CSV table of N, CA and C in Angstrom, one decimal:
chain,number,residue,atom,x,y,z
A,1,UNK,N,12.4,-27.6,22.0
A,1,UNK,CA,12.2,-26.5,21.0
A,1,UNK,C,13.2,-25.4,21.2
A,2,UNK,N,13.9,-25.4,22.3
A,2,UNK,CA,14.8,-24.3,22.6
A,2,UNK,C,15.9,-24.1,21.5
A,3,UNK,N,16.3,-25.2,20.9
A,3,UNK,CA,17.3,-25.2,19.9
A,3,UNK,C,16.8,-24.5,18.6
A,4,UNK,N,15.5,-24.3,18.4
A,4,UNK,CA,15.0,-23.7,17.2
A,4,UNK,C,14.7,-22.2,17.4
A,5,UNK,N,14.9,-21.7,18.6
A,5,UNK,CA,14.7,-20.3,18.9
A,5,UNK,C,15.9,-19.6,18.5
A,6,UNK,N,15.8,-18.6,17.6
A,6,UNK,CA,17.0,-17.9,17.2
A,6,UNK,C,17.7,-17.1,18.4
A,7,UNK,N,19.0,-17.1,18.4
A,7,UNK,CA,19.7,-16.5,19.4
A,7,UNK,C,20.7,-15.5,18.7
A,8,UNK,N,20.3,-14.2,18.8
A,8,UNK,CA,21.1,-13.2,18.2
A,8,UNK,C,21.0,-11.9,18.9
A,9,UNK,N,22.0,-11.0,18.7
A,9,UNK,CA,21.9,-9.6,19.2
A,9,UNK,C,21.6,-8.7,18.0
A,10,UNK,N,21.0,-7.6,18.3
A,10,UNK,CA,20.7,-6.6,17.3
A,10,UNK,C,21.4,-5.3,17.7
A,11,UNK,N,21.7,-4.5,16.7
A,11,UNK,CA,22.4,-3.2,16.9
A,11,UNK,C,21.4,-2.1,16.5
A,12,UNK,N,21.2,-1.2,17.3
A,12,UNK,CA,20.5,0.0,17.0
A,12,UNK,C,21.5,1.2,16.8
A,13,UNK,N,21.4,1.8,15.6
A,13,UNK,CA,22.3,2.9,15.3
A,13,UNK,C,21.5,4.2,15.2
A,14,UNK,N,21.9,5.2,16.0
A,14,UNK,CA,21.3,6.5,15.9
A,14,UNK,C,22.0,7.2,14.7
A,15,UNK,N,21.2,7.3,13.6
A,15,UNK,CA,21.8,7.9,12.3
A,15,UNK,C,22.1,9.3,12.5
A,16,UNK,N,21.4,10.0,13.4
A,16,UNK,CA,21.6,11.4,13.5
A,16,UNK,C,23.0,11.8,14.0
A,17,UNK,N,23.8,10.8,14.6
A,17,UNK,CA,25.1,11.0,15.0
A,17,UNK,C,26.1,10.9,13.9
A,18,UNK,N,25.7,10.4,12.8
A,18,UNK,CA,26.6,10.3,11.6
A,18,UNK,C,26.5,11.4,10.7
A,19,UNK,N,27.5,11.9,10.1
A,19,UNK,CA,27.4,12.8,9.0
A,19,UNK,C,27.1,12.1,7.7
A,20,UNK,N,26.7,12.8,6.7
A,20,UNK,CA,26.4,12.1,5.4
A,20,UNK,C,27.7,11.5,4.9
A,21,UNK,N,28.8,12.2,5.1
A,21,UNK,CA,30.1,11.7,4.7
A,21,UNK,C,30.5,10.4,5.4
A,22,UNK,N,30.2,10.3,6.7
A,22,UNK,CA,30.4,9.0,7.4
A,22,UNK,C,29.7,7.9,6.8
A,23,UNK,N,28.4,8.1,6.5
A,23,UNK,CA,27.6,7.1,5.9
A,23,UNK,C,28.1,6.7,4.5
A,24,UNK,N,28.6,7.7,3.7
A,24,UNK,CA,29.1,7.4,2.4
A,24,UNK,C,30.5,6.8,2.4
A,25,UNK,N,31.2,6.8,3.6
A,25,UNK,CA,32.5,6.2,3.7
A,25,UNK,C,32.4,4.7,3.8
A,26,UNK,N,33.5,4.1,4.1
A,26,UNK,CA,33.5,2.6,4.1
A,26,UNK,C,32.7,2.0,5.3
A,27,UNK,N,32.1,2.8,6.2
A,27,UNK,CA,31.3,2.3,7.3
A,27,UNK,C,30.2,1.5,6.8
A,28,UNK,N,29.6,1.9,5.7
A,28,UNK,CA,28.4,1.2,5.1
A,28,UNK,C,28.7,1.0,3.6
A,29,UNK,N,29.3,-0.1,3.3
A,29,UNK,CA,29.9,-0.3,2.0
A,29,UNK,C,28.9,-0.8,0.9
A,30,UNK,N,27.7,-1.2,1.3
A,30,UNK,CA,26.7,-1.7,0.2
A,30,UNK,C,26.0,-0.4,-0.3
A,31,UNK,N,25.9,-0.3,-1.6
A,31,UNK,CA,25.2,0.9,-2.2
A,31,UNK,C,23.8,1.1,-1.7
A,32,UNK,N,23.0,0.0,-1.7
A,32,UNK,CA,21.6,0.1,-1.3
A,32,UNK,C,21.5,0.5,0.1
A,33,UNK,N,22.3,0.0,1.0
A,33,UNK,CA,22.3,0.3,2.4
A,33,UNK,C,22.7,1.8,2.6
A,34,UNK,N,23.7,2.2,1.9
A,34,UNK,CA,24.2,3.6,2.0
A,34,UNK,C,23.1,4.5,1.6
A,35,UNK,N,22.4,4.3,0.5
A,35,UNK,CA,21.3,5.1,0.0
A,35,UNK,C,20.2,5.1,1.0
A,36,UNK,N,19.8,4.0,1.5
A,36,UNK,CA,18.7,3.9,2.4
A,36,UNK,C,19.0,4.7,3.7
A,37,UNK,N,20.2,4.5,4.2
A,37,UNK,CA,20.5,5.2,5.4
A,37,UNK,C,20.5,6.8,5.2
A,38,UNK,N,21.0,7.2,4.1
A,38,UNK,CA,21.0,8.6,3.8
A,38,UNK,C,19.6,9.2,3.7
A,39,UNK,N,18.7,8.4,3.1
A,39,UNK,CA,17.3,8.9,3.0
A,39,UNK,C,16.7,8.9,4.4
A,40,UNK,N,16.9,7.9,5.2
A,40,UNK,CA,16.3,7.8,6.5
A,40,UNK,C,16.8,8.9,7.4
A,41,UNK,N,18.2,9.1,7.4
A,41,UNK,CA,18.8,10.1,8.2
A,41,UNK,C,18.2,11.5,7.9
A,42,UNK,N,18.0,11.8,6.7
A,42,UNK,CA,17.6,13.1,6.3
A,42,UNK,C,16.1,13.3,6.0
A,43,UNK,N,15.3,12.3,6.4
A,43,UNK,CA,13.9,12.3,6.1
A,43,UNK,C,13.1,13.6,6.6
A,44,UNK,N,13.6,14.2,7.7
A,44,UNK,CA,12.9,15.4,8.2
A,44,UNK,C,13.4,16.7,7.6
A,45,UNK,N,14.4,16.5,6.7
A,45,UNK,CA,15.0,17.7,6.0
A,45,UNK,C,14.7,17.5,4.5
A,46,UNK,N,13.5,17.8,4.1
A,46,UNK,CA,13.0,17.6,2.7
A,46,UNK,C,13.9,18.4,1.7
A,47,UNK,N,14.2,19.6,2.1
A,47,UNK,CA,15.1,20.4,1.2
A,47,UNK,C,16.4,19.7,0.9
A,48,UNK,N,17.0,19.2,1.9
A,48,UNK,CA,18.3,18.5,1.8
A,48,UNK,C,18.1,17.2,0.9
A,49,UNK,N,17.0,16.5,1.2
A,49,UNK,CA,16.8,15.3,0.4
A,49,UNK,C,16.7,15.6,-1.1
A,50,UNK,N,15.8,16.6,-1.4
A,50,UNK,CA,15.6,17.0,-2.8
A,50,UNK,C,16.9,17.6,-3.4
A,51,UNK,N,17.7,18.3,-2.6
A,51,UNK,CA,18.9,18.9,-3.1
A,51,UNK,C,19.9,17.8,-3.4
A,52,UNK,N,20.0,16.8,-2.6
A,52,UNK,CA,21.0,15.7,-2.8
A,52,UNK,C,20.5,14.5,-3.4
A,53,UNK,N,19.2,14.5,-3.9
A,53,UNK,CA,18.6,13.3,-4.4
A,53,UNK,C,19.4,12.6,-5.5
A,54,UNK,N,19.9,13.5,-6.5
A,54,UNK,CA,20.7,12.9,-7.6
A,54,UNK,C,21.9,12.3,-7.1
A,55,UNK,N,22.5,12.8,-6.0
A,55,UNK,CA,23.7,12.3,-5.5
A,55,UNK,C,23.4,10.9,-4.8
A,56,UNK,N,22.3,10.8,-4.1
A,56,UNK,CA,21.9,9.6,-3.5
A,56,UNK,C,21.6,8.5,-4.6
A,57,UNK,N,21.0,8.9,-5.7
A,57,UNK,CA,20.7,8.0,-6.7
A,57,UNK,C,21.9,7.5,-7.5
A,58,UNK,N,22.9,8.4,-7.5
A,58,UNK,CA,24.2,8.1,-8.2
A,58,UNK,C,24.9,6.9,-7.5
A,59,UNK,N,24.7,6.8,-6.2
A,59,UNK,CA,25.3,5.8,-5.4
A,59,UNK,C,24.8,4.4,-5.9
A,60,UNK,N,23.5,4.3,-6.2
A,60,UNK,CA,22.9,3.0,-6.6
A,60,UNK,C,22.7,3.0,-8.1
A,61,UNK,N,23.3,3.9,-8.9
A,61,UNK,CA,23.1,3.9,-10.3
A,61,UNK,C,23.2,2.6,-11.0
A,62,UNK,N,24.2,1.7,-10.7
A,62,UNK,CA,24.3,0.4,-11.4
A,62,UNK,C,23.0,-0.4,-11.1
A,63,UNK,N,22.4,-0.2,-10.0
A,63,UNK,CA,21.2,-1.0,-9.6
A,63,UNK,C,19.9,-0.5,-10.2
A,64,UNK,N,19.9,0.8,-10.6
A,64,UNK,CA,18.7,1.4,-11.0
A,64,UNK,C,18.0,0.7,-12.2
A,65,UNK,N,18.9,0.4,-13.2
A,65,UNK,CA,18.3,-0.2,-14.4
A,65,UNK,C,18.3,-1.8,-14.3
A,66,UNK,N,19.0,-2.3,-13.3
A,66,UNK,CA,19.1,-3.8,-13.2
A,66,UNK,C,18.0,-4.3,-12.3
A,67,UNK,N,17.7,-3.6,-11.2
A,67,UNK,CA,16.7,-4.2,-10.3
A,67,UNK,C,15.6,-3.2,-9.9
A,68,UNK,N,14.4,-3.6,-10.3
A,68,UNK,CA,13.2,-2.7,-10.1
A,68,UNK,C,13.0,-2.4,-8.6
A,69,UNK,N,13.2,-3.3,-7.8
A,69,UNK,CA,12.8,-3.2,-6.4
A,69,UNK,C,13.4,-2.0,-5.7
A,70,UNK,N,14.6,-1.6,-6.0
A,70,UNK,CA,15.2,-0.5,-5.3
A,70,UNK,C,14.5,0.9,-5.6
A,71,UNK,N,14.2,1.1,-6.9
A,71,UNK,CA,13.5,2.3,-7.3
A,71,UNK,C,12.1,2.3,-6.6
A,72,UNK,N,11.4,1.3,-6.8
A,72,UNK,CA,10.0,1.2,-6.2
A,72,UNK,C,10.1,1.4,-4.7
A,73,UNK,N,11.0,0.8,-4.0
A,73,UNK,CA,11.1,1.0,-2.6
A,73,UNK,C,11.4,2.4,-2.2
A,74,UNK,N,12.4,3.0,-2.9
A,74,UNK,CA,12.8,4.4,-2.6
A,74,UNK,C,11.6,5.3,-2.8
A,75,UNK,N,11.0,5.1,-4.0
A,75,UNK,CA,9.9,6.0,-4.4
A,75,UNK,C,8.7,5.9,-3.4
A,76,UNK,N,8.3,4.7,-3.1
A,76,UNK,CA,7.2,4.4,-2.1
A,76,UNK,C,7.5,5.0,-0.8
A,77,UNK,N,8.8,4.9,-0.3
A,77,UNK,CA,9.2,5.4,1.0
A,77,UNK,C,9.0,6.9,1.0
A,78,UNK,N,9.6,7.6,-0.1
A,78,UNK,CA,9.5,9.0,-0.1
A,78,UNK,C,8.1,9.6,-0.2
A,79,UNK,N,7.3,9.0,-1.1
A,79,UNK,CA,6.0,9.6,-1.2
A,79,UNK,C,5.1,9.4,0.0
A,80,UNK,N,5.5,8.4,0.8
A,80,UNK,CA,4.7,8.2,2.0
A,80,UNK,C,5.3,8.9,3.3
A,81,UNK,N,6.5,9.5,3.1
A,81,UNK,CA,7.1,10.1,4.3
A,81,UNK,C,7.3,11.6,4.2
A,82,UNK,N,7.5,12.1,2.9
A,82,UNK,CA,7.8,13.5,2.8
A,82,UNK,C,6.7,14.2,2.0
A,83,UNK,N,6.5,15.5,2.2
A,83,UNK,CA,5.5,16.2,1.6
A,83,UNK,C,6.0,16.9,0.3
A,84,UNK,N,6.2,16.0,-0.7
A,84,UNK,CA,6.6,16.5,-2.1
A,84,UNK,C,5.8,15.7,-3.1
A,85,UNK,N,5.4,16.5,-4.1
A,85,UNK,CA,4.5,15.9,-5.1
A,85,UNK,C,5.2,14.7,-5.8
A,86,UNK,N,4.5,13.6,-5.9
A,86,UNK,CA,5.1,12.3,-6.4
A,86,UNK,C,5.7,12.6,-7.8
A,87,UNK,N,5.1,13.5,-8.6
A,87,UNK,CA,5.6,13.7,-10.0
A,87,UNK,C,7.0,14.3,-9.9
A,88,UNK,N,7.3,15.2,-8.9
A,88,UNK,CA,8.6,15.8,-8.8
A,88,UNK,C,9.6,14.7,-8.4
A,89,UNK,N,9.3,13.8,-7.6
A,89,UNK,CA,10.2,12.7,-7.2
A,89,UNK,C,10.4,11.8,-8.4
A,90,UNK,N,9.4,11.5,-9.1
A,90,UNK,CA,9.5,10.6,-10.3
A,90,UNK,C,10.4,11.3,-11.4
A,91,UNK,N,10.2,12.6,-11.5
A,91,UNK,CA,11.0,13.4,-12.5
A,91,UNK,C,12.5,13.3,-12.1
A,92,UNK,N,12.8,13.4,-10.8
A,92,UNK,CA,14.2,13.3,-10.3
A,92,UNK,C,14.8,11.9,-10.6
A,93,UNK,N,14.0,10.9,-10.4
A,93,UNK,CA,14.4,9.5,-10.6
A,93,UNK,C,14.7,9.3,-12.1
A,94,UNK,N,13.8,9.9,-12.9
A,94,UNK,CA,13.9,9.7,-14.4
A,94,UNK,C,15.2,10.4,-14.9
A,95,UNK,N,15.7,11.4,-14.2
A,95,UNK,CA,17.0,12.1,-14.6
A,95,UNK,C,18.1,11.1,-14.4
A,96,UNK,N,18.0,10.2,-13.4
A,96,UNK,CA,19.1,9.3,-13.1
A,96,UNK,C,18.9,8.0,-13.9
A,97,UNK,N,17.7,7.7,-14.3
A,97,UNK,CA,17.4,6.4,-15.0
A,97,UNK,C,16.0,6.5,-15.6
A,98,UNK,N,16.0,6.4,-17.0
A,98,UNK,CA,14.7,6.4,-17.7
A,98,UNK,C,13.8,5.3,-17.2
A,99,UNK,N,14.4,4.1,-17.1
A,99,UNK,CA,13.6,2.9,-16.6
A,99,UNK,C,13.1,3.2,-15.2
A,100,UNK,N,14.0,3.7,-14.4
A,100,UNK,CA,13.6,4.0,-13.0
A,100,UNK,C,12.5,5.0,-12.9
A,101,UNK,N,12.5,6.1,-13.8
A,101,UNK,CA,11.4,7.0,-13.8
A,101,UNK,C,10.1,6.4,-14.2
A,102,UNK,N,10.2,5.5,-15.2
A,102,UNK,CA,8.9,4.8,-15.6
A,102,UNK,C,8.4,4.0,-14.5
A,103,UNK,N,9.3,3.3,-13.8
A,103,UNK,CA,8.9,2.4,-12.7
A,103,UNK,C,8.3,3.2,-11.6
A,104,UNK,N,8.8,4.4,-11.3
A,104,UNK,CA,8.3,5.3,-10.3
A,104,UNK,C,6.9,5.7,-10.6
A,105,UNK,N,6.6,6.1,-11.9
A,105,UNK,CA,5.3,6.5,-12.3
A,105,UNK,C,4.3,5.3,-12.2
A,106,UNK,N,4.7,4.1,-12.6
A,106,UNK,CA,3.9,3.0,-12.5
A,106,UNK,C,3.5,2.7,-11.0
A,107,UNK,N,4.5,2.8,-10.1
A,107,UNK,CA,4.3,2.7,-8.7
A,107,UNK,C,3.4,3.7,-8.2
A,108,UNK,N,3.5,5.0,-8.7
A,108,UNK,CA,2.6,6.0,-8.3
A,108,UNK,C,1.2,5.8,-8.7
A,109,UNK,N,1.0,5.3,-9.9
A,109,UNK,CA,-0.4,5.0,-10.3
A,109,UNK,C,-1.0,3.9,-9.5
A,110,UNK,N,-0.2,2.9,-9.1
A,110,UNK,CA,-0.7,1.8,-8.3
A,110,UNK,C,-1.0,2.3,-6.9
A,111,UNK,N,-0.2,3.1,-6.3
A,111,UNK,CA,-0.4,3.7,-5.0
A,111,UNK,C,-1.6,4.6,-5.0
A,112,UNK,N,-1.7,5.5,-6.0
A,112,UNK,CA,-2.8,6.4,-6.1
A,112,UNK,C,-4.1,5.7,-6.3
A,113,UNK,N,-4.0,4.6,-7.1
A,113,UNK,CA,-5.2,3.8,-7.3
A,113,UNK,C,-5.7,3.2,-6.0
A,114,UNK,N,-4.8,2.7,-5.2
A,114,UNK,CA,-5.2,2.1,-3.9
A,114,UNK,C,-5.8,3.2,-3.0
A,115,UNK,N,-5.2,4.4,-3.0
A,115,UNK,CA,-5.7,5.5,-2.2
A,115,UNK,C,-7.1,5.9,-2.6
A,116,UNK,N,-7.3,6.0,-4.0
A,116,UNK,CA,-8.6,6.4,-4.5
A,116,UNK,C,-9.7,5.3,-4.1
A,117,UNK,N,-9.2,4.1,-4.2
A,117,UNK,CA,-10.1,2.9,-3.9
A,117,UNK,C,-10.5,3.1,-2.4
A,118,UNK,N,-9.6,3.4,-1.6
A,118,UNK,CA,-9.9,3.6,-0.1
A,118,UNK,C,-10.8,4.8,0.1
A,119,UNK,N,-10.7,5.8,-0.7
A,119,UNK,CA,-11.6,7.0,-0.6
A,119,UNK,C,-13.0,6.6,-0.9
A,120,UNK,N,-13.1,5.9,-2.0
A,120,UNK,CA,-14.5,5.5,-2.5
A,120,UNK,C,-15.1,4.6,-1.4
A,121,UNK,N,-14.3,3.7,-0.9
A,121,UNK,CA,-14.8,2.8,0.1
A,121,UNK,C,-15.2,3.6,1.4
A,122,UNK,N,-14.4,4.5,1.7
A,122,UNK,CA,-14.7,5.4,2.9
A,122,UNK,C,-16.0,6.2,2.7
A,123,UNK,N,-16.1,6.7,1.5
A,123,UNK,CA,-17.4,7.5,1.2
A,123,UNK,C,-18.6,6.6,1.3
A,124,UNK,N,-18.5,5.4,0.8
A,124,UNK,CA,-19.6,4.5,0.8
A,124,UNK,C,-20.0,4.1,2.3
A,125,UNK,N,-18.9,3.8,3.1
A,125,UNK,CA,-19.2,3.5,4.5
A,125,UNK,C,-19.8,4.7,5.2
A,126,UNK,N,-19.3,5.9,4.9
A,126,UNK,CA,-19.8,7.2,5.5
A,126,UNK,C,-21.2,7.4,5.2
A,127,UNK,N,-21.6,7.2,4.0
A,127,UNK,CA,-23.0,7.3,3.6
A,127,UNK,C,-23.9,6.4,4.3
A,128,UNK,N,-23.5,5.1,4.4
A,128,UNK,CA,-24.2,4.1,5.1
A,128,UNK,C,-24.4,4.5,6.6
A,129,UNK,N,-23.3,4.9,7.2
A,129,UNK,CA,-23.3,5.2,8.6
A,129,UNK,C,-24.2,6.5,8.8
A,130,UNK,N,-24.1,7.4,7.9
A,130,UNK,CA,-24.9,8.6,8.0
A,130,UNK,C,-26.4,8.3,7.9
A,131,UNK,N,-26.8,7.4,7.0
A,131,UNK,CA,-28.2,7.0,6.8
A,131,UNK,C,-28.7,6.4,8.1
A,132,UNK,N,-27.9,5.5,8.6
A,132,UNK,CA,-28.2,4.7,9.8
A,132,UNK,C,-28.4,5.7,11.0
A,133,UNK,N,-27.4,6.6,11.1
A,133,UNK,CA,-27.5,7.6,12.2
A,133,UNK,C,-28.7,8.5,12.0
A,134,UNK,N,-28.9,8.9,10.8
A,134,UNK,CA,-30.1,9.8,10.5
A,134,UNK,C,-31.4,9.1,10.9
A,135,UNK,N,-31.5,7.8,10.6
A,135,UNK,CA,-32.7,7.1,10.9
A,135,UNK,C,-32.9,7.0,12.4
A,136,UNK,N,-31.8,6.8,13.1
A,136,UNK,CA,-31.8,6.7,14.6
A,136,UNK,C,-32.2,8.0,15.2
A,137,UNK,N,-31.6,9.1,14.7
A,137,UNK,CA,-32.0,10.4,15.2
A,137,UNK,C,-33.5,10.7,14.9
A,138,UNK,N,-33.9,10.4,13.8
A,138,UNK,CA,-35.3,10.7,13.4
A,138,UNK,C,-36.3,9.9,14.3
A,139,UNK,N,-35.9,8.6,14.6
A,139,UNK,CA,-36.7,7.8,15.5
A,139,UNK,C,-36.8,8.4,16.9
A,140,UNK,N,-35.6,8.8,17.3
A,140,UNK,CA,-35.5,9.4,18.7
A,140,UNK,C,-36.4,10.7,18.7
A,141,UNK,N,-36.3,11.5,17.7
A,141,UNK,CA,-37.1,12.7,17.6
A,141,UNK,C,-38.6,12.4,17.6
A,142,UNK,N,-39.0,11.4,16.9
A,142,UNK,CA,-40.4,10.9,16.8
A,142,UNK,C,-40.9,10.5,18.2
A,143,UNK,N,-40.0,9.8,18.9
A,143,UNK,CA,-40.4,9.3,20.3
A,143,UNK,C,-40.7,10.5,21.2
A,144,UNK,N,-39.8,11.5,21.1
A,144,UNK,CA,-39.9,12.7,21.9
A,144,UNK,C,-41.2,13.5,21.5
A,145,UNK,N,-41.5,13.6,20.2
A,145,UNK,CA,-42.7,14.4,19.8
A,145,UNK,C,-43.9,13.6,20.3
A,146,UNK,N,-44.0,12.3,20.2
A,146,UNK,CA,-45.1,11.6,20.6
A,146,UNK,C,-45.4,11.7,22.1
A,147,UNK,N,-44.3,11.6,22.9
A,147,UNK,CA,-44.3,11.8,24.3
A,147,UNK,C,-44.9,13.2,24.7
A,148,UNK,N,-44.3,14.2,24.0
A,148,UNK,CA,-44.8,15.6,24.3
A,148,UNK,C,-46.2,15.8,23.9
A,149,UNK,N,-46.8,15.0,23.0
A,149,UNK,CA,-48.2,15.1,22.7
A,149,UNK,C,-49.1,14.3,23.6
A,150,UNK,N,-48.4,13.6,24.6
A,150,UNK,CA,-49.2,12.9,25.6
A,150,UNK,C,-49.5,11.5,25.2
A,151,UNK,N,-48.8,10.9,24.3
A,151,UNK,CA,-49.0,9.5,23.9
A,151,UNK,C,-48.4,8.6,24.9
A,152,UNK,N,-49.0,7.6,25.3
A,152,UNK,CA,-48.6,6.6,26.3
A,152,UNK,C,-47.3,5.9,25.9
A,153,UNK,N,-46.4,5.5,26.8
A,153,UNK,CA,-45.2,4.8,26.5
A,153,UNK,C,-45.4,3.5,25.8
A,154,UNK,N,-46.4,2.8,26.2
A,154,UNK,CA,-46.7,1.5,25.5
A,154,UNK,C,-47.1,1.7,24.1
A,155,UNK,N,-47.9,2.8,23.8
A,155,UNK,CA,-48.3,3.1,22.5
A,155,UNK,C,-47.1,3.5,21.6
A,156,UNK,N,-46.2,4.3,22.2
A,156,UNK,CA,-45.0,4.8,21.5
A,156,UNK,C,-44.2,3.5,21.1
A,157,UNK,N,-44.1,2.6,22.1
A,157,UNK,CA,-43.3,1.4,21.8
A,157,UNK,C,-43.9,0.6,20.7
A,158,UNK,N,-45.2,0.5,20.6
A,158,UNK,CA,-45.9,-0.3,19.6
A,158,UNK,C,-45.7,0.5,18.2
A,159,UNK,N,-45.9,1.8,18.2
A,159,UNK,CA,-45.8,2.5,16.9
A,159,UNK,C,-44.4,2.5,16.4
A,160,UNK,N,-43.4,2.6,17.2
A,160,UNK,CA,-42.0,2.7,16.7
A,160,UNK,C,-41.3,1.4,16.6
A,161,UNK,N,-41.8,0.4,17.3
A,161,UNK,CA,-41.2,-1.0,17.2
A,161,UNK,C,-40.1,-1.1,18.2
A,162,UNK,N,-39.9,-0.1,19.1
A,162,UNK,CA,-38.9,-0.1,20.1
A,162,UNK,C,-39.5,-0.7,21.4
A,163,UNK,N,-38.6,-1.3,22.2
A,163,UNK,CA,-39.0,-1.8,23.5
A,163,UNK,C,-39.3,-0.6,24.4
A,164,UNK,N,-40.1,-0.9,25.5
A,164,UNK,CA,-40.4,0.1,26.4
A,164,UNK,C,-39.1,0.7,27.1
A,165,UNK,N,-38.2,-0.1,27.3
A,165,UNK,CA,-36.9,0.3,27.9
A,165,UNK,C,-36.2,1.3,26.9
A,166,UNK,N,-36.2,0.9,25.7
A,166,UNK,CA,-35.5,1.8,24.7
A,166,UNK,C,-36.2,3.2,24.6
A,167,UNK,N,-37.5,3.2,24.7
A,167,UNK,CA,-38.3,4.4,24.7
A,167,UNK,C,-37.9,5.2,25.9
A,168,UNK,N,-37.9,4.6,27.1
A,168,UNK,CA,-37.5,5.3,28.3
A,168,UNK,C,-36.1,5.9,28.2
A,169,UNK,N,-35.2,5.1,27.7
A,169,UNK,CA,-33.8,5.5,27.5
A,169,UNK,C,-33.7,6.8,26.6
A,170,UNK,N,-34.5,6.8,25.6
A,170,UNK,CA,-34.5,7.9,24.7
A,170,UNK,C,-35.0,9.2,25.4
A,171,UNK,N,-36.0,9.0,26.2
A,171,UNK,CA,-36.7,10.1,26.9
A,171,UNK,C,-35.8,10.6,28.0
A,172,UNK,N,-34.9,9.7,28.6
A,172,UNK,CA,-34.0,10.2,29.6
A,172,UNK,C,-33.0,11.1,29.1
A,173,UNK,N,-32.5,10.9,27.9
A,173,UNK,CA,-31.5,11.7,27.3
A,173,UNK,C,-32.1,13.0,26.8
């Protein structure tokens, strides 16, 4: 099986050591790679990204109308990593390419739909957990009240449906 195991080296590049001009020079000659590296390098400087966004999109202008995946990838990356309203990003993309702007809005609707779906699911799970927790707390309070009124542990166990050990554990806490 050893002959089927890939044998290769990988290169890690610290993008912070490059200037934007270095990245835009012939060091990185593919337009999509150049744009991706510029966005990743400057991801912590939101002002710089938004200021230079049109310049970054100009690099891949020929690809914007030809291939949907570049716009969707850039848009998804940005709305998941920087704190800028998705409409503002989509508006900037639309300046560079009408089709790209439309794709960005479609991607936004898809992403926001998934987020909302997750929120609804989370609220449902939260309610269920809350009810379960509430019932447990009420049962514990009932056990304590019965015990304080002098009711025997065996009787508390019979009334609540809890084992004697569970009743004792509740009373210990």
